[in-house]
mmCIF file of C-alpha atoms and ligand atoms in Angstrom:
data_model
loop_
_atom_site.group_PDB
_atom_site.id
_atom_site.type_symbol
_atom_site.label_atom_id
_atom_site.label_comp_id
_atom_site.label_asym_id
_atom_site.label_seq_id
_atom_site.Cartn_x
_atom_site.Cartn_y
_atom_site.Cartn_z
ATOM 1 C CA UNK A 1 -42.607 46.362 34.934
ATOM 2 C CA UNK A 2 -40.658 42.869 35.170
ATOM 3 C CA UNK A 3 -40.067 41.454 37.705
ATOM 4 C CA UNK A 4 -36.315 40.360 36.547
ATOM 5 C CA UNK A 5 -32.998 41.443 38.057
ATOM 6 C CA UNK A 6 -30.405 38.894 37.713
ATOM 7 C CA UNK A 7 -29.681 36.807 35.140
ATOM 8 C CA UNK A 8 -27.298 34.617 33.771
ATOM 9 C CA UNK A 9 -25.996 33.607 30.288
ATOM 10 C CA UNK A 10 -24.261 30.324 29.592
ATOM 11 C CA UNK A 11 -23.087 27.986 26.561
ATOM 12 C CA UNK A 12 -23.883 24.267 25.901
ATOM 13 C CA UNK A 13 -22.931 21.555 23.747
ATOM 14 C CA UNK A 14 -20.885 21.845 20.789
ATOM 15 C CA UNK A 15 -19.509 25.538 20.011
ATOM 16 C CA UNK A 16 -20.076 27.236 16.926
ATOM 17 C CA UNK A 17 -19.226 30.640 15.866
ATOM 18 C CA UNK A 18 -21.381 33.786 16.531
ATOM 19 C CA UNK A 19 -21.369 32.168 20.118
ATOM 20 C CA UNK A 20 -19.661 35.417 21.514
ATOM 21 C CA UNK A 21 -22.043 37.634 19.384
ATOM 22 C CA UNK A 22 -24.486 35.963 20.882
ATOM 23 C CA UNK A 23 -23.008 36.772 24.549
ATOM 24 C CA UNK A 24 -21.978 40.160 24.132
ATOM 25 C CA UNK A 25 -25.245 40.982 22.981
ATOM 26 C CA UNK A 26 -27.272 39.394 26.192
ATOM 27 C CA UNK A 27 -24.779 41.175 28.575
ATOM 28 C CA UNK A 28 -24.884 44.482 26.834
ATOM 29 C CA UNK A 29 -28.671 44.464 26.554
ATOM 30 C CA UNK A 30 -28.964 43.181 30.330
ATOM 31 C CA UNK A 31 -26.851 45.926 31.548
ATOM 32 C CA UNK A 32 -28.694 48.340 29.274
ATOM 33 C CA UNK A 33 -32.153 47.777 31.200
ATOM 34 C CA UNK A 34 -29.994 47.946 34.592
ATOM 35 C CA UNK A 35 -30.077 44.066 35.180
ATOM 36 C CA UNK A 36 -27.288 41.718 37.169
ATOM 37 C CA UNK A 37 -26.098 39.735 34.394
ATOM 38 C CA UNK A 38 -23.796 36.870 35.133
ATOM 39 C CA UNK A 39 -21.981 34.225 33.086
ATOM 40 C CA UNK A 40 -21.725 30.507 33.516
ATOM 41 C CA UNK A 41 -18.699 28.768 32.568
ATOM 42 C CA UNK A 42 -18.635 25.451 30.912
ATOM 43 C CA UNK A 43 -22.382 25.434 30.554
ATOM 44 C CA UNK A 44 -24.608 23.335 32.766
ATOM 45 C CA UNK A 45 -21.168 21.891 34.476
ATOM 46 C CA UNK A 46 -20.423 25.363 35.517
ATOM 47 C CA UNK A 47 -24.198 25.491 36.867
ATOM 48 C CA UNK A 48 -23.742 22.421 38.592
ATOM 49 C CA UNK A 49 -20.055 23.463 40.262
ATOM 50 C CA UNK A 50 -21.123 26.785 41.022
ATOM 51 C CA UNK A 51 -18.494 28.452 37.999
ATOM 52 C CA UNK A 52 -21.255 31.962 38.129
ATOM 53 C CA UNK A 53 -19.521 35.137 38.314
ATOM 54 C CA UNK A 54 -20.637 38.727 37.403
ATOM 55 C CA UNK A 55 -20.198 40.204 33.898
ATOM 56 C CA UNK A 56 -19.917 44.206 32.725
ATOM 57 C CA UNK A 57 -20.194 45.593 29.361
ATOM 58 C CA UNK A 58 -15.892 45.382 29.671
ATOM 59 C CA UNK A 59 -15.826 41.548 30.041
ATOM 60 C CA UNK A 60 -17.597 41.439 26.641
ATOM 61 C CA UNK A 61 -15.722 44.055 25.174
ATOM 62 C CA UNK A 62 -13.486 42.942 21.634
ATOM 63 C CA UNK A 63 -15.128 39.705 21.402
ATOM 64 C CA UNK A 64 -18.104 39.838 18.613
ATOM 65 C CA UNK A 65 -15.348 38.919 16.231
ATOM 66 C CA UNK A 66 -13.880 35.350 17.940
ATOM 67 C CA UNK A 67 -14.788 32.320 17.493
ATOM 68 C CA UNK A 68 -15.415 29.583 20.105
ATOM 69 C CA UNK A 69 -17.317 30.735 23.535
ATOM 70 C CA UNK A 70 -15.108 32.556 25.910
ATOM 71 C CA UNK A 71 -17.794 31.157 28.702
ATOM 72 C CA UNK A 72 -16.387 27.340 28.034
ATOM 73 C CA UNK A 73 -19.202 25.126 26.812
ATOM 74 C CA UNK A 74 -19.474 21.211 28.001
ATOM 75 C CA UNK A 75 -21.644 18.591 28.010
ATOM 76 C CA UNK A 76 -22.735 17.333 31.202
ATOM 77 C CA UNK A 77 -23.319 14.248 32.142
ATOM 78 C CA UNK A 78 -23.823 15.541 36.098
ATOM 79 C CA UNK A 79 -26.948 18.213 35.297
ATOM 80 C CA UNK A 80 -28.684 14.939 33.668
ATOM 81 C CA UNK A 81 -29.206 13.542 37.464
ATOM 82 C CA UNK A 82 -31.815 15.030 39.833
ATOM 83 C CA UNK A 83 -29.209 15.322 42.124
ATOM 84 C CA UNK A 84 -26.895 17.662 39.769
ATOM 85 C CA UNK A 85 -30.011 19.834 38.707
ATOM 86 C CA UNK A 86 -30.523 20.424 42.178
ATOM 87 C CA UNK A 87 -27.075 21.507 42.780
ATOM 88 C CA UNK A 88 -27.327 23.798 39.806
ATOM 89 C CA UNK A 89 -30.599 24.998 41.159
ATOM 90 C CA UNK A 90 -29.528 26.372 44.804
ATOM 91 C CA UNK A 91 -25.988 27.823 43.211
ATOM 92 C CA UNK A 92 -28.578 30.022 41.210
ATOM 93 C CA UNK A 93 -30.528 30.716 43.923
ATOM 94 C CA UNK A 94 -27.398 31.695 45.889
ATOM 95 C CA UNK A 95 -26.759 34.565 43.448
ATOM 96 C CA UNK A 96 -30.121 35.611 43.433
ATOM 97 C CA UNK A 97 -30.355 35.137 39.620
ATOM 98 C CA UNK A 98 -33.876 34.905 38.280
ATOM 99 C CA UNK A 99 -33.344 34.176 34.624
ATOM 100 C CA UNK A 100 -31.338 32.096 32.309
ATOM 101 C CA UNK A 101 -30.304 32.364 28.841
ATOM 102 C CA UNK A 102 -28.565 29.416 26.943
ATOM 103 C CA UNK A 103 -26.900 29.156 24.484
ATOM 104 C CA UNK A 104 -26.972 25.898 22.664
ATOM 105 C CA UNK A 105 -28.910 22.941 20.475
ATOM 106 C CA UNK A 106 -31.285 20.416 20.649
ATOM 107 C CA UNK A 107 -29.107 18.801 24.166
ATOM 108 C CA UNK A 108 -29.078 22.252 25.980
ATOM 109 C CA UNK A 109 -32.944 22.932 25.054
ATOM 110 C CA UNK A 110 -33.597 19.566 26.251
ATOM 111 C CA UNK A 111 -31.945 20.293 29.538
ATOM 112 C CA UNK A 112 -33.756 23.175 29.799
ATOM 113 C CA UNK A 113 -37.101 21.659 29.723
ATOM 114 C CA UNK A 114 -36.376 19.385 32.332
ATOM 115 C CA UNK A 115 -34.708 22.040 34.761
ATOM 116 C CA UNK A 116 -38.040 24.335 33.945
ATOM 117 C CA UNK A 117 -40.620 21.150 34.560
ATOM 118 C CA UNK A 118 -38.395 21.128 38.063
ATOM 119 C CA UNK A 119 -37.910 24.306 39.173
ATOM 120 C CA UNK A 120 -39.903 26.419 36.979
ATOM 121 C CA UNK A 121 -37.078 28.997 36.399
ATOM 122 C CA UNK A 122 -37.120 30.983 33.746
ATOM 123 C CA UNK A 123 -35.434 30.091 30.522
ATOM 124 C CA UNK A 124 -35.009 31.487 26.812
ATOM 125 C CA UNK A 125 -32.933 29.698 24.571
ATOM 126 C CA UNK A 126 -30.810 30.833 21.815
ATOM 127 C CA UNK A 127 -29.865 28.726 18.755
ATOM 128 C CA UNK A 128 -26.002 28.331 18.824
ATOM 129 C CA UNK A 129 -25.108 25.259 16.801
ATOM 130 C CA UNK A 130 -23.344 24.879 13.361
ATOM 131 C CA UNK A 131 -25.890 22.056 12.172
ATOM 132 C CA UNK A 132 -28.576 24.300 11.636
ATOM 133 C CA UNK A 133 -31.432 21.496 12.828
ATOM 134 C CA UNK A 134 -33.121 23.484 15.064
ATOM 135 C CA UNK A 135 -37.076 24.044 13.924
ATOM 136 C CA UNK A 136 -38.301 27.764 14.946
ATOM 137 C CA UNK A 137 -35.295 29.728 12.961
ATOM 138 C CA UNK A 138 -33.991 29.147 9.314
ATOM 139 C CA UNK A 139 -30.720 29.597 10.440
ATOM 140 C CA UNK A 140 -28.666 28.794 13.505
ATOM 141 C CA UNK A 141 -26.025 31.005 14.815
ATOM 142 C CA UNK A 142 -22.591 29.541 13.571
ATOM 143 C CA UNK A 143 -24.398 27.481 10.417
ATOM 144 C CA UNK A 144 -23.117 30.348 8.104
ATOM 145 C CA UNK A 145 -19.841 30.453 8.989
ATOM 146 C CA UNK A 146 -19.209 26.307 9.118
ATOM 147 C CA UNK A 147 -21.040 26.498 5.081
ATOM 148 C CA UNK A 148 -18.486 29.300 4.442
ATOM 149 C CA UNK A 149 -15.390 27.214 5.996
ATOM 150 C CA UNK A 150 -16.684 24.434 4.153
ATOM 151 C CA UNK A 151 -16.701 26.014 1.030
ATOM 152 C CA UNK A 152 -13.113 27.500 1.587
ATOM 153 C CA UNK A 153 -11.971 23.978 1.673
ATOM 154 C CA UNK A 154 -13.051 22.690 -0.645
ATOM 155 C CA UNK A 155 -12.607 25.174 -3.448
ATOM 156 C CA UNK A 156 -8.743 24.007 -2.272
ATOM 157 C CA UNK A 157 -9.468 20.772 -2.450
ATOM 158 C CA UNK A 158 -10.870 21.465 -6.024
ATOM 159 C CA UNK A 159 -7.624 23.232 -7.117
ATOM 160 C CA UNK A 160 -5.625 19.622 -6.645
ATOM 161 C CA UNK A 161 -8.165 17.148 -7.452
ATOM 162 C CA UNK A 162 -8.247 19.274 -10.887
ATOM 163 C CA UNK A 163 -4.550 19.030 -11.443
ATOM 164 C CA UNK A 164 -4.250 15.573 -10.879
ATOM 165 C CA UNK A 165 -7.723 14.159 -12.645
ATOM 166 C CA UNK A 166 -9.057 13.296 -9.197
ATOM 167 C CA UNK A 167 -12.371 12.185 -7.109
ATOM 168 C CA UNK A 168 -12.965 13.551 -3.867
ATOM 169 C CA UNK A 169 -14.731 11.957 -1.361
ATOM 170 C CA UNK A 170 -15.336 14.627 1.244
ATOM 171 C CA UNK A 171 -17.225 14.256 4.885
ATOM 172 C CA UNK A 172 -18.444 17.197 6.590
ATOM 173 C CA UNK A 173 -20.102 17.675 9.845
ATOM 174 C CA UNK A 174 -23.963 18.304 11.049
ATOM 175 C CA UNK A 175 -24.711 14.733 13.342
ATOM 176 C CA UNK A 176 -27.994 13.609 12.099
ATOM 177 C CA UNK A 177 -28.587 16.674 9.806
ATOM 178 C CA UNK A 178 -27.434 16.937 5.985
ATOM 179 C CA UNK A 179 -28.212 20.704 5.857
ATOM 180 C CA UNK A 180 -24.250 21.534 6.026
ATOM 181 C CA UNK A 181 -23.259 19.102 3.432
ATOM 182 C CA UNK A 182 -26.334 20.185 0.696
ATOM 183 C CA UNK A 183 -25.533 24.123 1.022
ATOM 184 C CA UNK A 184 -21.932 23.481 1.030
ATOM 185 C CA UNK A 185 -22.444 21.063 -1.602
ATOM 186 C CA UNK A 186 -24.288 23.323 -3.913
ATOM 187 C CA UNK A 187 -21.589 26.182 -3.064
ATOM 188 C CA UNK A 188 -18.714 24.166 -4.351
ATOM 189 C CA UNK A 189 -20.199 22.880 -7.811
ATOM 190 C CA UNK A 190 -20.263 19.265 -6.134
ATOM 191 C CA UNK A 191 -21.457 16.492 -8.496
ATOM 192 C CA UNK A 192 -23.127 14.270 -5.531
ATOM 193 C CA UNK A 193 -24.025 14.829 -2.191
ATOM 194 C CA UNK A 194 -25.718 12.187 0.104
ATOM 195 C CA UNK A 195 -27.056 13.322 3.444
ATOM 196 C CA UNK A 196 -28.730 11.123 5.825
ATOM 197 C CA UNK A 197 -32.372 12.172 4.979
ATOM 198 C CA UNK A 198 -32.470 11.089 1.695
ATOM 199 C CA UNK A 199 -31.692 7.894 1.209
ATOM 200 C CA UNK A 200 -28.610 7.364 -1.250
ATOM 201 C CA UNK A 201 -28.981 5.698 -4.919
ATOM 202 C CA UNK A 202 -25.963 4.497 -5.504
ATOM 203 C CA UNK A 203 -26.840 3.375 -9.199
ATOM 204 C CA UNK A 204 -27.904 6.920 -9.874
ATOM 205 C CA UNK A 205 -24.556 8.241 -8.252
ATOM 206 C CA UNK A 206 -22.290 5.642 -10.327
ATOM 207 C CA UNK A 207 -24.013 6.744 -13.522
ATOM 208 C CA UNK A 208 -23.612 10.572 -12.357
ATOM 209 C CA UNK A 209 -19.710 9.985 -11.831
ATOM 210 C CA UNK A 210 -18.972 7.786 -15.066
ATOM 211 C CA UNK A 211 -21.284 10.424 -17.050
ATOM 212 C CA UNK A 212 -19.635 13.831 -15.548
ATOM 213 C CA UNK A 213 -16.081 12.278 -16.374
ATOM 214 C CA UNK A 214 -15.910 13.426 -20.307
ATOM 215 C CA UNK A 215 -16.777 17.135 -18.869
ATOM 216 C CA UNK A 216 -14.708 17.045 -15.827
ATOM 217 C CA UNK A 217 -10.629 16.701 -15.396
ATOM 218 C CA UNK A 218 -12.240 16.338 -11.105
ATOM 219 C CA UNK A 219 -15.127 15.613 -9.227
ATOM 220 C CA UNK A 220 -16.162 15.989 -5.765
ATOM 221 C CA UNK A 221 -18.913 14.098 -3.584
ATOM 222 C CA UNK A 222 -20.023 16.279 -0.344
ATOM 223 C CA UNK A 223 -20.973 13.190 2.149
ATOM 224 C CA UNK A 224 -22.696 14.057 5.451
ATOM 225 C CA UNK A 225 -21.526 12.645 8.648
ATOM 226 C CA UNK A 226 -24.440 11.176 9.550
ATOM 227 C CA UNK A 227 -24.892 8.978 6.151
ATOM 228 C CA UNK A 228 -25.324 5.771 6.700
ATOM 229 C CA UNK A 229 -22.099 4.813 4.914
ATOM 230 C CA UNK A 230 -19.821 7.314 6.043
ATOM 231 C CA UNK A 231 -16.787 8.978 3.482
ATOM 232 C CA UNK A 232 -14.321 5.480 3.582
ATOM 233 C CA UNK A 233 -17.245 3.370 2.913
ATOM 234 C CA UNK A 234 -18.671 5.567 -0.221
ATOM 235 C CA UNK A 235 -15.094 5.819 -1.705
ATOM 236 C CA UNK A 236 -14.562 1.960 -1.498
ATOM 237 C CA UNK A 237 -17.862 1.260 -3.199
ATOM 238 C CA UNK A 238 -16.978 3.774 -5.822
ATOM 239 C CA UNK A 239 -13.456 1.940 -5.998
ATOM 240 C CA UNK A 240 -15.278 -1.142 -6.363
ATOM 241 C CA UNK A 241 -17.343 0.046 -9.734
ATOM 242 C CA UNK A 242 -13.859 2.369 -10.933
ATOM 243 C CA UNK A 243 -11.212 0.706 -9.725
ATOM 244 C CA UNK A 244 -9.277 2.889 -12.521
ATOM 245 C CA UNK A 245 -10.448 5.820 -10.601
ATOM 246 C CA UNK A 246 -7.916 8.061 -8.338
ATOM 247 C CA UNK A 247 -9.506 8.528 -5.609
ATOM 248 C CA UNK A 248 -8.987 10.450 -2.325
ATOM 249 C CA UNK A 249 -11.000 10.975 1.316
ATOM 250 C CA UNK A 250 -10.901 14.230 3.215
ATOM 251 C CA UNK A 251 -12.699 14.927 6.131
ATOM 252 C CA UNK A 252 -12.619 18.012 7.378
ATOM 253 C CA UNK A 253 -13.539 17.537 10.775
ATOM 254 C CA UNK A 254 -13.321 20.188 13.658
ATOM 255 C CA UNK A 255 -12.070 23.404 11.774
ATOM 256 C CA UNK A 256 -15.449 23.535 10.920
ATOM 257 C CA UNK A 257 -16.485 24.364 14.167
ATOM 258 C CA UNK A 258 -13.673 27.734 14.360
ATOM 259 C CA UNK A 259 -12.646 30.796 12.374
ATOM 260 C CA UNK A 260 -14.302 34.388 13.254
ATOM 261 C CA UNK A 261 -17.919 34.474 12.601
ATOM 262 C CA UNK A 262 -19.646 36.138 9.207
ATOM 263 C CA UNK A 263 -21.139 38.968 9.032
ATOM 264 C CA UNK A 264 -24.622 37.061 9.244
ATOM 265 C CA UNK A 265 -23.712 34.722 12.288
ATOM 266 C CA UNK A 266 -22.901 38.406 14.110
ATOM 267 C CA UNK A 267 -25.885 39.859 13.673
ATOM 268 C CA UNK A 268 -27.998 36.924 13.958
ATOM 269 C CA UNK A 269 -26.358 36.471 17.082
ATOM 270 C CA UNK A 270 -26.762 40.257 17.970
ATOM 271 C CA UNK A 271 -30.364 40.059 17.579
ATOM 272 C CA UNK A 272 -31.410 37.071 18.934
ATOM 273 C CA UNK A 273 -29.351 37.940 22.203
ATOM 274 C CA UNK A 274 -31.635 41.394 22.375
ATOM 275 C CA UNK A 275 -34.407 39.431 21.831
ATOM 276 C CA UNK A 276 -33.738 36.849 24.792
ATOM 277 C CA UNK A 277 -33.438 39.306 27.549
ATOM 278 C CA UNK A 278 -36.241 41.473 26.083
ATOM 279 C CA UNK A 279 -38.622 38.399 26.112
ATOM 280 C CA UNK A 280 -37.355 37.505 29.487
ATOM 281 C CA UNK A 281 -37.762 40.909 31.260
ATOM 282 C CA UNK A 282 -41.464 39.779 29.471
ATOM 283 C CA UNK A 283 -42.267 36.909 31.365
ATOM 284 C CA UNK A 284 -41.429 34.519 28.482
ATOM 285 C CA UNK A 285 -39.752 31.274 29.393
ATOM 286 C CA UNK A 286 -38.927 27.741 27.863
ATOM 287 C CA UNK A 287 -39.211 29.156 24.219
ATOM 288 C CA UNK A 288 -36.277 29.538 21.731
ATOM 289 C CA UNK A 289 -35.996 32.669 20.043
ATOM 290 C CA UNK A 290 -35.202 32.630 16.234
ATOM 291 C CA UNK A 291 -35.729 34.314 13.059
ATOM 292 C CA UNK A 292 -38.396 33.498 10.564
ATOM 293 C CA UNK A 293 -38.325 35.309 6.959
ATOM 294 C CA UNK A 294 -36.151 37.903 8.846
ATOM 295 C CA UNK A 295 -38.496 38.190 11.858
ATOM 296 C CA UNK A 296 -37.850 37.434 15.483
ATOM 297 C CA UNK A 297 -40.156 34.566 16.539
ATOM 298 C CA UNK A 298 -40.505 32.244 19.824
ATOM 299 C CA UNK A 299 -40.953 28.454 19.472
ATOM 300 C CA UNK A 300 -41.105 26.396 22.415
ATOM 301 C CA UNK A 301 -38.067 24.066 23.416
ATOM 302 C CA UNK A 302 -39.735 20.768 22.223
ATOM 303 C CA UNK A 303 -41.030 22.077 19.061
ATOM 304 C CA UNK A 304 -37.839 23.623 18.421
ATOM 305 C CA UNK A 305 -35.517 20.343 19.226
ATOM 306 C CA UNK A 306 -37.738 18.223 16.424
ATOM 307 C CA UNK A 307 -36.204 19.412 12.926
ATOM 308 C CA UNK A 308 -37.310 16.636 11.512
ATOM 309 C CA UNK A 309 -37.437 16.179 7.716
ATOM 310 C CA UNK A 310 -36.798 19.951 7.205
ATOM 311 C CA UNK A 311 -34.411 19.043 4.088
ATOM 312 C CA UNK A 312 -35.975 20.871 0.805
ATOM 313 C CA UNK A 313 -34.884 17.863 -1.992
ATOM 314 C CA UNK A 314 -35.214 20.745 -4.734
ATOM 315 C CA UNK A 315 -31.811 21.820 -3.925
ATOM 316 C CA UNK A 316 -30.690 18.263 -4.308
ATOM 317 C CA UNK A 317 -32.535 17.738 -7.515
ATOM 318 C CA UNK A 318 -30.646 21.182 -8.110
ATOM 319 C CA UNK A 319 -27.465 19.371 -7.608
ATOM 320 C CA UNK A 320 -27.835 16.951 -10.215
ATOM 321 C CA UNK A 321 -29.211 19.030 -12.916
ATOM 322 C CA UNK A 322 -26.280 21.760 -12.087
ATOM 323 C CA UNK A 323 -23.654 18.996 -11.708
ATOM 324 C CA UNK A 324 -24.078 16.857 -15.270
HETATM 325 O O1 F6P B 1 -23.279 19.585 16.960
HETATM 326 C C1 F6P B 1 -22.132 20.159 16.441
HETATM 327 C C2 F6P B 1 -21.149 19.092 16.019
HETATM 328 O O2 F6P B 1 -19.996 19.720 15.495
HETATM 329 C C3 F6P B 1 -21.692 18.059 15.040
HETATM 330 O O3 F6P B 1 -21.715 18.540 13.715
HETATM 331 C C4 F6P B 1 -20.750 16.913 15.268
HETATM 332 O O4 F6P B 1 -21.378 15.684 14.982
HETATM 333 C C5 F6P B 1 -20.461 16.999 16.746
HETATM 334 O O5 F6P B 1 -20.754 18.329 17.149
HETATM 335 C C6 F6P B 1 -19.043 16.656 17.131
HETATM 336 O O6 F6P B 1 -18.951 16.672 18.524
HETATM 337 P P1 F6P B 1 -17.578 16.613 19.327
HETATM 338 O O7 F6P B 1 -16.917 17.968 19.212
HETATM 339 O O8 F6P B 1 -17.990 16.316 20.716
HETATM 340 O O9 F6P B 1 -16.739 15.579 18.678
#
């Protein structure tokens, strides 16, 4: 029997599709094993500013198909201060609410810790970031959806850099992590991609470009936002070498971050938000649940917020032989 009865779902950090999915599913399965289930808006701000109010299986209703989070998400620079965290702690305690779920990365999980080390409250997390570079799942919920926007874009961006004998230079997202740029990249036929855990040979990547030309009216290099160099700074070294190249930068920015979720963000999202309130209503806290070679598993928040060198270089090697 737990000893649950109220809990409360909320989204942190940067949103990424599937969020809702995610939402819906941890109010629908509260409600199903007759808990209180409340939501928090703008994530630990809303904690912090007392923004709790009570949820029903309606206020979820027509939502597992929108992007965004329709709880707000923030990141809060008031919840990093003891005084904030013990705001946020007595406005939970004012609604009774014995359990949290958030929704989030490697900044919400890390919040999480600390607010558990202080108050010992009751926490599972759920892995809601398009990056993917959370260790304890192989995918994160809204990872498949940014690859598949990614991909949509640039299969346009192929159609004119064909037509007019171009190189593009494009930048996608994922902060310290490459893992959006080497999927996409490998999705889109790209003929480099340089992600921040590898570091980049340019010589090789000259030599790539020069030899892929007699094959190729266009060409397209997938850079990572957190490479070193950055899209503007790759182009003008490759301007440097080709000057007689035409050569445009796109960087696609925040639309990866939108759009409905795919069919595997939803039911990611779907299960893992089962899963949360499940392992709750156990007696589980501080852990992250994910999915491993299909199967739920729990990792704890600091294990989970290290994904560090999780990049498999055989898809990059893939890249190169596929790309010549
Ligand atoms: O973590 C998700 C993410 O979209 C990263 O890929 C990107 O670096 C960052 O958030 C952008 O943050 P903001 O929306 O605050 O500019």
């Amino acid at each position: 029997m737990s000893n649950i009865k109220n809990i409360a779902v909320f989204t942190s950090g940067g949103d990424a599709p599937g969020m809702n999915a995610a939402i819906r599913a941890v109010v629908r399965t509260g409600l199903y094993y007759n808990l209180n289930v409340f939501g928090i808006g703008r994530g630990y701000d809303g904690m912090v500013h007392d923004d709790i109010f009570a949820m029903d299986a309606k206020s979820v209703a027509n939502i597992i198909q929108r992007g965004g989070t329709i709880l707000k998400t923030a990141r809060s620079e008031e919840f990093r201060t003891v005084e904030g965290r013990r705001r946020a702690f007595e406005n939970l305690q004012k609604k009774g609410i014995d359990g949290l779920v958030a929704i989030g990365g490697d900044g919400t999980f890390t919040g999480a810790s600390k607010f558990i080390e202080e108050y010992n409250i009751p926490i599972i997390g759920l892995p809601g970031t398009i990056d993917n570079d959370l260790a304890g799942t192989d995918f994160t919920i809204g990872y498949d959806t940014a690859i598949n926007t990614v991909i949509e874009a640039v299969d346009k961006i192929r159609d004119t850099a064909e037509s007019h004998d171009r190189v593009f230079v494009v930048e996608v997202m994922g902060r310290d992590s490459g893992l959006i740029a080497l999927r996409s990249g490998i999705s889109v036929g790209a003929e480099c991609v340089l992600i921040p855990e590898i570091k980049v040979d340019y010589e090789a990547m000259m030599d790539r470009l020069d030899r892929t030309r007699k094959n190729k009216a266009s060409r397209v290099i997938i850079v990572a936002e957190g490479d070193d160099a950055g899209a503007f700074a790759v182009a003008e070294r490759i301007k440097e070498r080709f000057p007689h190249y035409d050569l445009r930068v796109s960087i696609l920015g925040h639309i990866q971050r939108g759009g409905s979720p795919s069919c595997m963000d939803r039911v990611l999202a779907s299960r893992l938000g089962v899963a949360a309130v499940e392992a709750l209503m156990e007696g589980r806290r501080g852990e992250m649940a994910g999915l491993i070679h299909s199967k739920v598993e729990f990792t704890p928040f600091e294990k989970a917020i290290k994904h560090i060198g999780a990049v498999n270089d055989n898809l990059l090697r893939m890249v190169d032989i596929l790309s010549s």
